[in-house]
Coordinates of C-alpha atoms and ligand atoms in Angstrom, one line a residue:
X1 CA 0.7 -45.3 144.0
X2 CA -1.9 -43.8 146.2
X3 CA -4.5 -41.3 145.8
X4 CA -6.5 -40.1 143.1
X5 CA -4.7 -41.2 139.9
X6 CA -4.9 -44.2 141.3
X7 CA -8.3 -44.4 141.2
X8 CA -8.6 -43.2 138.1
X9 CA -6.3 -46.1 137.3
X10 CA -8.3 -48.5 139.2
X11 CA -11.5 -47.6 137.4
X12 CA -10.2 -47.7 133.9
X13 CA -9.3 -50.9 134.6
X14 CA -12.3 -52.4 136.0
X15 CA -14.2 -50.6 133.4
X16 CA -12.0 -52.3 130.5
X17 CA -12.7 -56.0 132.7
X18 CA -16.4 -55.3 132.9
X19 CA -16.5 -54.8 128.8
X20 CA -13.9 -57.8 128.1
X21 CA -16.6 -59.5 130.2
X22 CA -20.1 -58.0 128.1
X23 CA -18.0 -58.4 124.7
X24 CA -17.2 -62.2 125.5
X25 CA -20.8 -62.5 126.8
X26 CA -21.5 -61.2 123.5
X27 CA -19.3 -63.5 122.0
X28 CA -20.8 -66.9 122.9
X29 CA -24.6 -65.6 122.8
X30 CA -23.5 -64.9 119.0
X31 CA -22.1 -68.4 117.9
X32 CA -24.6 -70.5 116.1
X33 CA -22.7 -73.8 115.7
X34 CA -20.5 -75.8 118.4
X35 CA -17.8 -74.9 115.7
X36 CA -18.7 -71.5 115.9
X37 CA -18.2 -71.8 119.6
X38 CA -15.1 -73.3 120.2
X39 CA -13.7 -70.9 117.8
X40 CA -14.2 -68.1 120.8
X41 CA -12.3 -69.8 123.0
X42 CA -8.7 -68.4 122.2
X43 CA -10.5 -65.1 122.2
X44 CA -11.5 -65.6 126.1
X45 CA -9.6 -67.5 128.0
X46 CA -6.3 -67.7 125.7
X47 CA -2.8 -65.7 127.2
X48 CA -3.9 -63.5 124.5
X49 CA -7.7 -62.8 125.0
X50 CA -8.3 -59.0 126.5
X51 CA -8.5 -60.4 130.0
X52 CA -5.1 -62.6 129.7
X53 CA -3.6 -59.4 128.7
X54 CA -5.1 -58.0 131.4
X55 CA -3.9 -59.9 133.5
X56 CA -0.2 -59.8 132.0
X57 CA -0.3 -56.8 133.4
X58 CA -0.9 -57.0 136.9
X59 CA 2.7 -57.7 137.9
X60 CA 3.2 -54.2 137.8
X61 CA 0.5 -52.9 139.9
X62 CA 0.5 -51.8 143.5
X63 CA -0.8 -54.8 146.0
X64 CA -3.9 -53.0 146.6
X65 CA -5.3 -52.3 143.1
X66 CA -4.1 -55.8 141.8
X67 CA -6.1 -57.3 144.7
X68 CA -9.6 -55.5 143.4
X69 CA -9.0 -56.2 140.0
X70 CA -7.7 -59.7 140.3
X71 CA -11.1 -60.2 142.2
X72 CA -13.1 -58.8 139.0
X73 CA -11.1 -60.3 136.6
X74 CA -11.7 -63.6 138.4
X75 CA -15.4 -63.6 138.2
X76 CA -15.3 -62.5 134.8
X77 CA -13.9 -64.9 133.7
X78 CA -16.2 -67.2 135.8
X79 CA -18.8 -66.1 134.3
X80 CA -17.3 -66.6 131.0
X81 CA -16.5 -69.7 131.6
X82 CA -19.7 -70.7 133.0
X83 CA -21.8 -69.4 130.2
X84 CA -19.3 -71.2 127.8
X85 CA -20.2 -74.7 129.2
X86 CA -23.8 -73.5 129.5
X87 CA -23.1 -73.2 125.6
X88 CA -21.7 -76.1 124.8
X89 CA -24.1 -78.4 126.9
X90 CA -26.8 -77.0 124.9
X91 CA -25.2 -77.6 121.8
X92 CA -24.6 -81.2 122.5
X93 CA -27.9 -81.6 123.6
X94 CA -29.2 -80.7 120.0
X95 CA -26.9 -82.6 118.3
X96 CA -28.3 -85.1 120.5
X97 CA -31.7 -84.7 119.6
X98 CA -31.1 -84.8 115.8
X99 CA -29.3 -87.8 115.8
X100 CA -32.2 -89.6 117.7
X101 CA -34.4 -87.9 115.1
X102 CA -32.8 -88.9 113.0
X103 CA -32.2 -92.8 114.3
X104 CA -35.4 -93.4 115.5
X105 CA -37.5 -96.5 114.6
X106 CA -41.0 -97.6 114.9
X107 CA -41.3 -100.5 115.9
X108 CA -45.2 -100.5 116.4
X109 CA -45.0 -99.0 112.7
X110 CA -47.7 -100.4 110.6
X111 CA -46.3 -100.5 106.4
X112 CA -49.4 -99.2 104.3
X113 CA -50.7 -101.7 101.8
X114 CA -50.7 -105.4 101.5
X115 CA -47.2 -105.9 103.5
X116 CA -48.4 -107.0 106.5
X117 CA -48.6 -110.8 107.2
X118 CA -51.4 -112.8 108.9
X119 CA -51.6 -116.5 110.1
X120 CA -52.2 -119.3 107.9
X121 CA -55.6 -119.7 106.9
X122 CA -55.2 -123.7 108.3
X123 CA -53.7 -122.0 112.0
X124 CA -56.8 -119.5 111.5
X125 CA -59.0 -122.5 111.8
X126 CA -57.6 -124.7 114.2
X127 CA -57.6 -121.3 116.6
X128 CA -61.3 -121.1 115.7
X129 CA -61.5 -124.8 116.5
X130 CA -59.6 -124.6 120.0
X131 CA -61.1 -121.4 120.8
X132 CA -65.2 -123.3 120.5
X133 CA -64.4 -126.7 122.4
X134 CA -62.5 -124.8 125.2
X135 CA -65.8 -122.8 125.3
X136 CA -67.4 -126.1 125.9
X137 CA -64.7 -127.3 128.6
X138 CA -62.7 -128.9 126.6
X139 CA -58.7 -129.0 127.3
X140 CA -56.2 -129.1 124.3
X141 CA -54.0 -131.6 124.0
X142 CA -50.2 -132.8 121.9
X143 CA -48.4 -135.4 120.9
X144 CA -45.3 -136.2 118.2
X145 CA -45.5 -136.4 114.9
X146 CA -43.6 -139.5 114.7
X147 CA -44.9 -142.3 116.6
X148 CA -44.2 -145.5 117.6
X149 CA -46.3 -148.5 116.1
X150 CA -47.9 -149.0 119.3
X151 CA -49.3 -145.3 119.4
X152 CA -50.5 -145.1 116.2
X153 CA -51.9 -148.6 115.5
X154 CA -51.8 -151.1 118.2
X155 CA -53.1 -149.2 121.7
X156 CA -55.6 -148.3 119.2
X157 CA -56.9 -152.0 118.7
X158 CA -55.4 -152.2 115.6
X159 CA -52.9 -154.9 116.4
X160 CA -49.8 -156.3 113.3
X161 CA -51.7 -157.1 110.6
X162 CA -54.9 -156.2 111.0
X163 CA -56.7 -155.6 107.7
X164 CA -57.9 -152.3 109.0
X165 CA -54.4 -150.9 109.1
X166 CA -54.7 -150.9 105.2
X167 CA -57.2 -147.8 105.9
X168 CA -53.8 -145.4 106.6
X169 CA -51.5 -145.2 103.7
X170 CA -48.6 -144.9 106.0
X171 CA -44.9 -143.5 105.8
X172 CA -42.8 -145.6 107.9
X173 CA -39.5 -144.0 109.3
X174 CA -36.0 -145.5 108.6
X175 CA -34.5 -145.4 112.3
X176 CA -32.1 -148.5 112.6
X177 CA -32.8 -151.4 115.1
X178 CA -34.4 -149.6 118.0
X179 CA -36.6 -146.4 118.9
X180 CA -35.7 -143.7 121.6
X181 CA -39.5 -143.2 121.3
X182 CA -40.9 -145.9 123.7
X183 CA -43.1 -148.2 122.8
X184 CA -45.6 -147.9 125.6
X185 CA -46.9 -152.0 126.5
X186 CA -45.8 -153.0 123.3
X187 CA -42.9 -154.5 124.4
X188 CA -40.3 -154.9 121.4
X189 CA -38.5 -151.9 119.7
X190 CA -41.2 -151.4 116.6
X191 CA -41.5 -149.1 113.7
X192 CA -41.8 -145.7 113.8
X193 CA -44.2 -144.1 111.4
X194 CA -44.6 -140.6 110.9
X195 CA -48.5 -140.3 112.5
X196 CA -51.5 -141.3 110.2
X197 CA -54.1 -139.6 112.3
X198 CA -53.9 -137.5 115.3
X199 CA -56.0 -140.7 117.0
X200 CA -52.5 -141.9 119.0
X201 CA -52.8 -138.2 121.1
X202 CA -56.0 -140.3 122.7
X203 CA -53.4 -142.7 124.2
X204 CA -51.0 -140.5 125.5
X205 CA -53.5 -138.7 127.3
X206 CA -55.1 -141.4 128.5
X207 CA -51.8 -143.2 129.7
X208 CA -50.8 -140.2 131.2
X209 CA -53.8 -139.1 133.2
X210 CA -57.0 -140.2 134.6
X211 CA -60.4 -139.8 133.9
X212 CA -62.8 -137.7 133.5
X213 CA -61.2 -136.8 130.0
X214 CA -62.8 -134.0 128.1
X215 CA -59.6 -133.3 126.0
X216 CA -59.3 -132.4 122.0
X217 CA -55.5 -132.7 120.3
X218 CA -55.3 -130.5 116.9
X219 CA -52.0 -131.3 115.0
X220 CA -50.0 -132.7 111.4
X221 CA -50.7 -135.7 110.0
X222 CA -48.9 -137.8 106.8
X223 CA -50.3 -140.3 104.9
X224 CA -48.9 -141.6 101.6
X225 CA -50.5 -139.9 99.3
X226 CA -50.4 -138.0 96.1
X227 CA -51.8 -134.6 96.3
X228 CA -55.4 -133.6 94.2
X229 CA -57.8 -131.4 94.8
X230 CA -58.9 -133.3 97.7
X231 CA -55.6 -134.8 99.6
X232 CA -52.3 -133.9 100.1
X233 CA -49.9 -136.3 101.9
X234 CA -49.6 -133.9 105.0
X235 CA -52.6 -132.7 106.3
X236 CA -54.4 -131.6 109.6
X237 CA -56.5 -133.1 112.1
X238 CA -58.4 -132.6 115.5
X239 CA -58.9 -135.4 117.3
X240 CA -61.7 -134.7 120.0
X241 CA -62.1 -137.5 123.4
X242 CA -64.3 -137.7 126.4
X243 CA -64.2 -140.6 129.1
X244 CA -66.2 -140.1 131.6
X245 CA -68.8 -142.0 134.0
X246 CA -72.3 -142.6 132.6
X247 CA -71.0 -141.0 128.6
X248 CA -73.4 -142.7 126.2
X249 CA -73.8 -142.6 122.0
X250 CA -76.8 -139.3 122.4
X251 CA -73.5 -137.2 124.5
X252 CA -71.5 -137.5 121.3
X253 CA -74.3 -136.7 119.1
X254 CA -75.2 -133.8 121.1
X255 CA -71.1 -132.9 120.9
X256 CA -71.2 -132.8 117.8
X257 CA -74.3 -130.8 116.8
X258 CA -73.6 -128.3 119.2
X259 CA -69.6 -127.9 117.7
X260 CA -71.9 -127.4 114.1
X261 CA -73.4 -125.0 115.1
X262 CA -70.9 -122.9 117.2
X263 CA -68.4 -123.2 114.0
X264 CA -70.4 -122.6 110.8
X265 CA -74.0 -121.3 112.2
X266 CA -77.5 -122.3 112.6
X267 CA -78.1 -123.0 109.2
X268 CA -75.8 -126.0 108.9
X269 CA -76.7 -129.7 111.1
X270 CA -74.8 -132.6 111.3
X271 CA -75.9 -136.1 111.4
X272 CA -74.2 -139.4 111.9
X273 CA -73.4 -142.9 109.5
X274 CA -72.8 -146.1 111.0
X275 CA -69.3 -146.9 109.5
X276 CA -66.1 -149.0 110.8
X277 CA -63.1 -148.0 113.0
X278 CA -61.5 -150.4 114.9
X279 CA -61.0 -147.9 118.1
X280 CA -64.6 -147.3 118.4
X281 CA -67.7 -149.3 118.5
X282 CA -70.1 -148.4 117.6
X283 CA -68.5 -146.3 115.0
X284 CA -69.9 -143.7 112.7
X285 CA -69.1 -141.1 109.8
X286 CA -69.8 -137.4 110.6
X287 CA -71.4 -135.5 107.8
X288 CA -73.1 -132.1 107.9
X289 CA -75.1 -129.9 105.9
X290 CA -72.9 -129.4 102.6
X291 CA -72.3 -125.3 102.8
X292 CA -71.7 -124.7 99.2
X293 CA -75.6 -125.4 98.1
X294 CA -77.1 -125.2 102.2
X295 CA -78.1 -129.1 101.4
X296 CA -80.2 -129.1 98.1
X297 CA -77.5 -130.8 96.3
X298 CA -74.7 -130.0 94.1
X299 CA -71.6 -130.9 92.6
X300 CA -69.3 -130.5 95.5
X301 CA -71.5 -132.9 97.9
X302 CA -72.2 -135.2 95.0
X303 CA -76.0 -134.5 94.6
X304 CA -76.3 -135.5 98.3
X305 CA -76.5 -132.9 100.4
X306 CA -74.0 -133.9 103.1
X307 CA -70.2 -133.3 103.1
X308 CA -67.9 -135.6 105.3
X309 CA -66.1 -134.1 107.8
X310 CA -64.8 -137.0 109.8
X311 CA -65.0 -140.5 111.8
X312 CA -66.5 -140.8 115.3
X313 CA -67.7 -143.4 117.7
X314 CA -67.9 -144.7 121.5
X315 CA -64.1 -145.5 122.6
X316 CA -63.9 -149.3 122.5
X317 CA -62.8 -151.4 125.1
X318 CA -60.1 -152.9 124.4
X319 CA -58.4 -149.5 123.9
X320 CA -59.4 -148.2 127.2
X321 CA -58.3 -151.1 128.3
X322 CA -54.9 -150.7 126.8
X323 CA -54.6 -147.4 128.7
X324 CA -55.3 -149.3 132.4
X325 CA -58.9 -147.7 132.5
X326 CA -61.5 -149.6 133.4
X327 CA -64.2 -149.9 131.3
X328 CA -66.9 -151.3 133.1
X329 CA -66.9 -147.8 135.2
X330 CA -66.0 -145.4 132.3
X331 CA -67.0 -144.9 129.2
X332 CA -66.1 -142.0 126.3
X333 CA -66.5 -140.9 122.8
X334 CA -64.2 -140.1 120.5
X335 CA -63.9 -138.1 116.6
X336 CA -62.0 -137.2 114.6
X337 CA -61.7 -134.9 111.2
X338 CA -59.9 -132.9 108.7
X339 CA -58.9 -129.1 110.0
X340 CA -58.0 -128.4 106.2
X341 CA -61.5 -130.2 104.6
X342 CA -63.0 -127.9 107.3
X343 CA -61.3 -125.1 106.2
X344 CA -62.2 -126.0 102.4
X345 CA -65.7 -125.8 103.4
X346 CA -65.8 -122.8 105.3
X347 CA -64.7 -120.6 103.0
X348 CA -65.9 -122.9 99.6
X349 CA -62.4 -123.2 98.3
X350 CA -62.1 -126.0 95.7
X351 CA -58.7 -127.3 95.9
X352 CA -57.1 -128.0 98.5
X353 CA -53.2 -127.7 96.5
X354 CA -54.2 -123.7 96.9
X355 CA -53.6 -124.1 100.4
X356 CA -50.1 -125.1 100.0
X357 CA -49.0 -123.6 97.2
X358 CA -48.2 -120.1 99.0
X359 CA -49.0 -117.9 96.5
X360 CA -49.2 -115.1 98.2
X361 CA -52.7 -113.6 96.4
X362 CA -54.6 -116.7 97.5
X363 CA -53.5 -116.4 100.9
X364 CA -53.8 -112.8 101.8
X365 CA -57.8 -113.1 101.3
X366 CA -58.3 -114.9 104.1
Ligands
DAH1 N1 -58.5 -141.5 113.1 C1 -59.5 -141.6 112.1 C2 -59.0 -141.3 110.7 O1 -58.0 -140.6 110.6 C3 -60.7 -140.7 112.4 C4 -61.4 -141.1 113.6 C5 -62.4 -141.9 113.5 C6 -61.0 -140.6 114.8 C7 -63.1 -142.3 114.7 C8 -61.7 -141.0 116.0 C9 -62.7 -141.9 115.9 O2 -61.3 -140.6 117.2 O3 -63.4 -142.2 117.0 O4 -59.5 -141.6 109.7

């Protein structure tokens, strides 16, 4: 079938592709939902769309005309196709981007009101504490909270039944015959008591490193006893110790005054008490300027002026003995006192139970 009905064929049917093609274009521009979409699909590529009839058709075509419009109805459905998948890919990408929407969590997210948590006011201090003797060179040092007799006591001149140990109320741990602890030169498996002060961190550092020693060791301490307003049986300490050549009594004085002054100001001093320890000598109590009444006298510093913050002294012999130093070349201070007391005083809390009792609307002022 030649000539010009032919062509008229010809172009009827290309014309008839060409608007299957705009009307399915049409089609998918028009669906709004991925249902909507897959809805057209029958309707474009199915044996019944326009171009599948179409296409049913063809067997009955001269070569020539079936090759032309075989070659338009190819590309239009191409382009269908193509513009399909284009539609689909951006349906799935919005779904997409609702669900993360949706899903998405902020982890940075502040809640609004009194929600948010904050340290401990006792960690708050002993940061504060760290954070000023490291400003003066000082290292920080650890130990266990149970120790051996020989840590806690004996390395510390404090040897079996010494009077003195009567100063600690101590909790003594139930461990059977022996200790995996170590018991340092003490020989013999002794007790193990859950530390009375954070003094036995002196030895371990000293055992386990040579001087010059400019170290302080903040940590837990248990004594057995009951709690008031002023003790509860596990409390806080930071133990502070220097060994070095030439360290004298005016080095720990001027330690000491200096650490006033960086942690509660100008205003408040320290001085010294000769007192009794038997790892130091001499020995001394560590009072400073009471901060509830700036030192006129009142009912929290008993009319005196002074509050207590701790025991001090130069490291005796014996104990830097007990650690293989010798003490004829070095010498060293040491202190020790209450993080919780200090704590107390800061911020001229009254009982220390408050501390402990986590309620909540005590501790979120601080
Ligand atoms: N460990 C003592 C106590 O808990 C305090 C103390 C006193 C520590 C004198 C020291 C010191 O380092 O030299 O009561």
């Amino acid at each position: 079938m030649n000539g010009p009905a032919a062509d008229a064929g010809l172009d009827t049917l290309l014309a008839d592709i060409d608007a299957a093609r705009s009307q399915g274009l049409a089609a998918i521009a028009a669906a709004s939902t991925a249902d909507e979409l897959s809805q057209t699909e029958s309707g474009l590529f199915g044996r019944k769309s326009v171009l599948g009839r179409i296409k049913q058709g063809f067997g009955s075509l001269p070569a020539e005309m079936r090759a032309t419009a075989g070659r338009a109805l190819n590309e239009a459905q191409q382009e269908l196709r193509t513009a399909h998948a284009d539609a689909a890919d951006e349906f799935a990408a919005a779904a997409r981007r609702t669900q993360l929407q949706q899903e998405w969590l902020d982890l940075t997210e502040t809640p609004p009101g009194p929600g948010r948590g904050h340290l401990h006011l006792v960690t708050q201090t002993t940061e504060r504490l760290e954070d000023v003797f490291v400003g003066m060179g000082f290292t920080v040092s650890e130990g266990p909270q149970a120790e051996t007799d020989w840590y806690n006591f004996e390395a510390l001149n404090l040897p079996a039944a010494h009077p003195a140990r009567s100063m600690w109320d101590t909790l003594y741990l139930d461990l059977g015959e022996r200790t995996e602890l170590g018991d340092g030169e003490g020989g013999e498996a002794s007790s193990v008591v859950l530390r009375t002060h954070t003094s036995p961190v002196q030895i371990r550092v000293m055992e386990s490193g040579a001087p010059p020693i400019y170290t302080i060791c903040p940590g837990r301490v248990f004594r057995r006893d009951t709690a008031d307003a002023s003790h509860m049986p596990v409390f806080h300490q930071i133990e502070g110790l220097v060994v070095d050549r030439g360290i004298s009594f005016a080095d720990l004085a001027g330690t000491l005054e200096e650490f006033t002054s960086a942690y509660f100001g100008k205003a408040i001093s320290s001085r010294l008490r000769p007192s009794y320890f038997p790892f130091t000598e001499p020995s001394a109590e560590f009072d400073i300027t009471c901060v509830i009444c700036g030192g006129a006298g009142c009912q929290t510093c008993q009319r005196t002026g002074w509050i207590e913050l701790g025991g001090c002294g130069m490291v005796h012999p014996n104990v830097l003995a007990n650690c293989d130093i010798d003490f004829e070349e070095w010498t060293g201070f040491a202190f020790g006192f209450g993080i919780d007391r200090l704590a107390l005083m800061r911020h001229g809390i009254d009982d220390l139970r408050d501390m402990y009792t986590n309620d909540i609307r005590f501790l979120s002022q601080f």
